Coordinates of C-alpha atoms in Angstrom, one line a residue:
X247 CA -0.1 0.1 0.1
X248 CA 1.5 3.3 -1.0
X249 CA 0.9 6.8 0.7
X250 CA 1.7 10.3 0.5
X251 CA 1.1 13.3 2.8
X252 CA 2.3 16.8 2.2
X253 CA 2.5 20.0 4.2
X254 CA 1.1 21.7 0.9
X255 CA -2.1 20.0 1.1
X256 CA -3.0 21.2 4.7
X257 CA -4.1 25.2 5.7
X258 CA -1.8 27.6 6.5
X259 CA -0.1 27.3 10.3
X260 CA -1.5 24.1 10.5
X261 CA 1.7 22.6 9.0
X262 CA 3.3 21.3 12.4
X263 CA 0.5 19.7 14.1
X264 CA 0.1 17.8 10.7
X265 CA 3.8 16.7 10.5
X266 CA 3.9 15.7 14.0
X267 CA 1.1 13.7 13.4
X268 CA 2.0 12.3 10.5
X269 CA 6.2 11.1 11.9
X270 CA 4.3 9.6 14.7
X271 CA 1.7 6.9 12.6
X272 CA 4.8 6.4 10.0
X273 CA 7.6 5.4 12.7
X274 CA 6.6 5.9 16.4
X275 CA 6.1 8.7 18.7
X276 CA 9.0 11.5 18.5
X277 CA 9.2 15.1 20.3
X278 CA 9.5 17.6 17.0
X279 CA 11.3 20.7 17.6
X280 CA 11.2 23.0 14.0
X281 CA 14.2 25.4 13.4
X282 CA 11.9 28.0 11.6
X283 CA 8.5 28.5 13.7
X284 CA 7.0 30.7 10.8
X285 CA 7.1 28.1 8.0
X286 CA 7.3 24.1 7.2
X287 CA 7.0 22.1 4.0
X288 CA 7.6 18.5 4.4
X289 CA 6.4 15.5 1.9
X290 CA 6.3 11.9 3.4
X291 CA 6.0 8.7 0.6
X292 CA 5.7 5.5 2.5
X293 CA 5.3 1.9 1.0
X294 CA 4.4 -1.0 2.9
X295 CA 6.7 -4.1 2.5
X296 CA 5.0 -6.6 4.9
X297 CA 7.2 -6.6 8.1
X298 CA 8.8 -3.5 7.2
X299 CA 8.0 0.0 5.7
X300 CA 9.9 2.3 3.5
X301 CA 9.3 5.7 3.0
X302 CA 10.6 8.9 1.1
X303 CA 11.3 12.1 3.4
X304 CA 11.4 15.5 2.0
X305 CA 11.5 18.3 4.5
X306 CA 13.0 21.3 6.5
X307 CA 15.3 21.7 9.1
X308 CA 14.1 19.7 12.1
X309 CA 15.1 18.3 15.2
X310 CA 13.7 14.5 16.5
X311 CA 13.9 13.6 20.3
X312 CA 13.0 10.0 21.5
X313 CA 12.2 10.6 25.3
X314 CA 12.3 8.5 27.9
X315 CA 8.4 8.3 28.0
X316 CA 8.2 7.4 24.7
X317 CA 10.7 4.2 24.6
X318 CA 8.3 2.4 26.8
X319 CA 5.6 2.1 24.1
X320 CA 5.4 -0.8 21.9
X321 CA 7.8 -3.5 20.8
X322 CA 11.2 -1.8 19.9
X323 CA 11.7 -0.9 16.2
X324 CA 14.3 0.5 14.2
X325 CA 14.7 2.9 11.7
X326 CA 18.0 2.7 9.1
X327 CA 18.0 6.6 7.7
X328 CA 19.6 7.0 4.5
X329 CA 20.4 11.0 3.9
X330 CA 20.6 12.2 0.0
X331 CA 20.7 16.3 0.6
X332 CA 22.5 17.5 3.5
X333 CA 24.0 15.9 6.7
X334 CA 21.9 14.4 9.7
X335 CA 23.8 14.5 13.7
X336 CA 22.4 11.8 15.5
X337 CA 23.4 11.0 19.6
X338 CA 21.7 7.9 21.3
X339 CA 23.5 5.6 24.1
X340 CA 26.3 8.1 24.6
X341 CA 27.4 8.1 21.5
X342 CA 27.3 10.7 18.7
X343 CA 28.0 10.8 15.0
X344 CA 27.3 12.6 11.5
X345 CA 26.2 10.9 8.6
X346 CA 26.5 12.3 5.2
X347 CA 25.0 11.4 1.9
X348 CA 26.3 8.5 1.0
X349 CA 25.9 6.8 4.7
X350 CA 23.7 5.1 6.8
X351 CA 22.9 5.0 10.2
X352 CA 20.6 3.1 12.9
X353 CA 18.3 4.4 15.3
X354 CA 16.8 2.3 18.3
X355 CA 13.5 3.1 19.4
X356 CA 13.2 1.4 23.0
X357 CA 16.1 4.0 24.1
X358 CA 15.9 7.7 24.0
X359 CA 17.8 9.9 21.2
X360 CA 18.4 12.7 19.2
X361 CA 18.1 13.1 15.2
X362 CA 18.2 16.4 13.4
X363 CA 19.2 17.8 10.2
X364 CA 20.3 21.9 10.3
X365 CA 19.2 22.4 6.4
X366 CA 16.0 21.2 4.1
X367 CA 16.5 17.3 3.5
X368 CA 15.6 14.3 1.8
X369 CA 15.8 10.5 3.3
X370 CA 15.3 7.0 2.6
X371 CA 14.2 5.6 6.0
X372 CA 13.2 2.0 6.3
X373 CA 11.2 0.7 9.8
X374 CA 12.0 -3.2 10.8
X375 CA 11.2 -4.7 14.1
X376 CA 14.2 -5.2 16.1
X377 CA 13.8 -8.8 16.5
X378 CA 14.0 -9.1 12.7
X379 CA 17.5 -7.8 12.3
X380 CA 18.8 -9.2 15.7
X381 CA 18.2 -12.7 14.4
X382 CA 20.2 -11.7 11.6
X383 CA 23.2 -10.2 13.8
X384 CA 23.0 -10.3 17.0
X385 CA 22.3 -7.7 19.4
X386 CA 21.8 -4.4 17.5
X387 CA 23.0 -1.8 19.8
X388 CA 26.5 -2.2 18.9
X389 CA 25.6 -0.9 15.5
X390 CA 23.8 2.2 17.4
X391 CA 25.5 5.5 16.4
X392 CA 28.0 4.5 13.6
X393 CA 27.5 5.5 10.3
X394 CA 27.9 3.0 7.4
X395 CA 29.0 3.2 3.7
X396 CA 26.5 3.3 1.1
X397 CA 29.2 3.5 -1.8
X398 CA 30.4 0.5 -2.3
X399 CA 30.6 -3.0 -1.4
X400 CA 26.9 -4.8 0.4
X401 CA 26.3 -1.2 1.7
X402 CA 25.8 0.2 -1.9
X403 CA 23.7 -3.0 -3.1
X404 CA 21.7 -2.7 0.1
X405 CA 20.9 1.1 -1.0
X406 CA 20.5 0.5 -4.5
X407 CA 17.7 -1.4 -4.0
X408 CA 16.2 0.2 -1.1
X409 CA 15.6 2.8 -3.9
X410 CA 14.7 0.5 -7.1
X411 CA 12.1 -1.2 -4.9
X412 CA 9.9 1.8 -5.3
X413 CA 9.7 1.8 -8.8
X414 CA 8.1 -2.0 -8.4
X415 CA 5.5 -1.1 -5.9
X416 CA 2.3 -0.3 -8.2
X417 CA -1.0 -1.5 -7.6
X418 CA -0.9 -4.1 -9.7
X419 CA 2.2 -5.8 -7.6
X420 CA 0.7 -8.3 -5.1
X421 CA 1.3 -8.1 -1.2
X422 CA 3.1 -11.3 -1.5
X423 CA 5.6 -9.8 -3.4
X424 CA 5.8 -6.8 -1.9
X425 CA 6.2 -8.7 1.6
X426 CA 9.3 -10.9 0.1
X427 CA 10.9 -7.7 -1.3
X428 CA 10.9 -6.5 2.6
X429 CA 12.7 -9.2 3.6
X430 CA 14.9 -9.1 0.9
X431 CA 15.7 -5.7 2.4
X432 CA 16.5 -7.0 5.9
X433 CA 18.7 -9.4 4.7
X434 CA 20.9 -7.5 2.6
X435 CA 20.8 -4.7 5.7
X436 CA 22.2 -7.4 8.1
X437 CA 24.6 -8.5 5.7
X438 CA 25.8 -5.0 4.9
X439 CA 26.2 -4.6 8.8
X440 CA 28.2 -7.5 9.6
X441 CA 30.7 -7.0 6.6
X442 CA 31.3 -3.3 7.7
X443 CA 35.2 -2.9 8.8
X444 CA 33.9 -0.9 11.6
X445 CA 32.2 -4.2 12.8
X446 CA 35.0 -6.4 12.5
X447 CA 37.2 -4.3 14.6
X448 CA 34.5 -4.0 17.3
X449 CA 35.0 -6.5 20.8
X450 CA 35.1 -9.6 18.9
X451 CA 38.0 -10.5 16.9
X452 CA 37.8 -11.8 13.3
X453 CA 38.6 -15.4 14.4
X454 CA 35.7 -15.2 16.9
X455 CA 33.4 -13.1 14.1
X456 CA 33.8 -16.3 11.4
X457 CA 33.1 -18.9 14.6
X458 CA 30.0 -17.3 15.1
X459 CA 29.0 -16.7 11.2
X460 CA 29.6 -20.9 10.7
X461 CA 27.5 -21.4 13.6
X462 CA 24.5 -18.9 12.6
X463 CA 24.8 -20.4 9.3
X464 CA 24.4 -24.1 10.8
X465 CA 21.8 -23.1 13.2
X466 CA 19.8 -21.6 10.8
X467 CA 20.0 -24.8 8.8
X468 CA 18.7 -27.0 11.6
X469 CA 15.9 -25.2 13.2
X470 CA 13.6 -27.7 12.1
X471 CA 15.1 -30.0 14.1
X472 CA 13.3 -29.5 18.0
X473 CA 16.7 -31.4 19.5
X474 CA 18.8 -28.7 18.2
X475 CA 20.6 -27.4 21.4
X476 CA 24.2 -25.7 22.4
X477 CA 25.7 -29.1 22.6
X478 CA 24.9 -30.4 19.3
X479 CA 25.4 -26.9 18.0
X480 CA 29.5 -27.1 19.6
X481 CA 29.7 -30.6 18.2
X482 CA 29.0 -30.2 14.9
X483 CA 30.8 -27.3 14.7
X484 CA 33.9 -28.8 16.3
X485 CA 34.4 -26.3 19.4
X486 CA 34.1 -27.2 22.8
X487 CA 30.6 -26.1 24.5
X488 CA 32.7 -24.3 27.0
X489 CA 33.9 -22.1 24.0
X490 CA 30.6 -21.8 22.4
X491 CA 29.0 -20.0 25.6
X492 CA 32.5 -18.0 25.6
X493 CA 31.6 -16.7 21.4
X494 CA 28.1 -15.6 23.3
X495 CA 29.0 -13.3 26.0
X496 CA 29.3 -10.5 23.5
X497 CA 25.6 -10.7 22.0
X498 CA 23.9 -10.5 25.6
X499 CA 22.0 -13.6 24.9
X500 CA 22.5 -17.4 25.8
X501 CA 23.2 -19.7 23.2
X502 CA 19.7 -21.2 24.3
X503 CA 18.0 -17.9 24.2
X504 CA 19.1 -17.2 20.7
X505 CA 18.4 -20.4 19.3
X506 CA 14.6 -19.8 20.6
X507 CA 14.4 -16.3 19.4
X508 CA 15.7 -17.4 15.6
X509 CA 12.8 -19.8 15.7
X510 CA 10.3 -17.2 17.2
X511 CA 11.3 -14.8 14.1
X512 CA 11.4 -17.6 11.5
X513 CA 7.9 -18.6 12.2
X514 CA 6.7 -15.0 12.3
X515 CA 8.5 -14.4 8.9
X516 CA 6.7 -17.7 7.7
X517 CA 3.2 -16.9 9.2
X518 CA 3.4 -13.6 7.3
X519 CA 3.9 -15.0 4.3
X520 CA 2.5 -18.4 4.5
X521 CA 0.7 -19.3 1.5
X522 CA -3.5 -20.3 1.7
X523 CA -3.7 -23.7 3.7
X524 CA -1.3 -23.0 5.9
X525 CA -1.9 -23.7 9.7
X526 CA 0.0 -22.2 12.7
X527 CA 0.7 -25.9 13.5
X528 CA 2.5 -26.8 10.2
X529 CA 4.4 -23.6 10.7
X530 CA 5.6 -24.2 14.4
X531 CA 6.4 -27.6 13.7
X532 CA 9.0 -26.5 10.9
X533 CA 10.4 -24.0 12.9
X534 CA 11.4 -26.6 15.3
X535 CA 8.7 -26.0 18.4
X536 CA 7.2 -29.5 19.1
X537 CA 4.7 -28.0 22.0
X538 CA 2.2 -25.8 19.9
X539 CA 0.7 -24.0 23.4
X540 CA 4.3 -23.2 24.4
X541 CA 5.3 -21.9 21.3
X542 CA 1.9 -19.7 21.2
X543 CA 2.3 -18.4 24.5
X544 CA 6.2 -17.8 23.9
X545 CA 5.2 -15.8 20.5
X546 CA 2.8 -13.9 22.0
X547 CA 5.1 -12.9 25.0
X548 CA 7.6 -11.7 21.7
X549 CA 4.9 -10.0 19.4
X550 CA 2.5 -8.8 21.6
X551 CA -0.4 -11.1 19.2
X552 CA -0.9 -14.9 18.8
X553 CA 0.5 -16.8 15.5
X554 CA -3.1 -17.0 14.5
X555 CA -3.2 -13.6 14.3
X556 CA -0.5 -13.5 12.3
X557 CA -1.7 -15.6 10.0
X558 CA -4.7 -14.0 9.4
X559 CA -3.4 -10.9 8.3
X560 CA -1.0 -12.5 6.2
X561 CA -1.5 -10.5 2.0
X562 CA -4.1 -12.2 0.0
X563 CA -2.7 -14.5 -2.7
X564 CA -3.1 -12.5 -6.1
X565 CA -5.5 -12.8 -8.4
X566 CA -5.5 -15.8 -11.1
X567 CA -4.4 -13.9 -14.4
X568 CA -5.9 -16.2 -17.4

């Protein structure tokens, strides 16, 4: 679904309240501080891509603040901002950075932050659940307040694909196809983050990072096995159980929590894209859950809705072209 909002469509002196509502509905609640209190112009276009949403934001100079009281509402989300016209300044978790055209940054909804641009800007903004990215890269806080390159490597592929998608978001495109594009964006983002030089120079050595990459690939292939556990992962990857647990110290999770979160995220994505005739039980078993009741409880705790709710909301199949 495509939507467009513009201050040009509202009466004079109503632009400020209008823009506050547009931002809150597109992303989450933020406090807006306008640089010019006499005039403001802005246009926001948005595309629904299933699990994620993509928007193009073109507006006057502005500061956005995510305050403490805002952070307690809703499941954690991430915004990925790609400025095209002018530099943005960003601070979160005690870190500060500047992001210029040719770069992108991540903003976390569950921690206070400040985001601003002192000049008129044009930006792409991708919104996705923190759990979706966490399932691919681990603790997402380590990517906070860093800028990532969009001019080379996987960062460029991510940025190019992000901008290419909107050309194919036509009314004739099926919701299933759009949701698949959204999933592909998440995958590209995850790879771009993991391959960024600044990430490889973090507290994890290259050897440890390589171990984690191999462990992740193996675990994703084996998610359907209900007997998958830390012991099996350690054995299959030729490392000791103690070393496996040590590798996860920097991720903020235990191995068992990580396996469970991968399964829940996989289930959420499969439910969101499930073909007609699929059942919650089938998807739960395919993700390694052999107790549907426990699965449903864990799923609702994580996402705030039941597996059945997500399955009912999945995109309708495209009409048959005969």
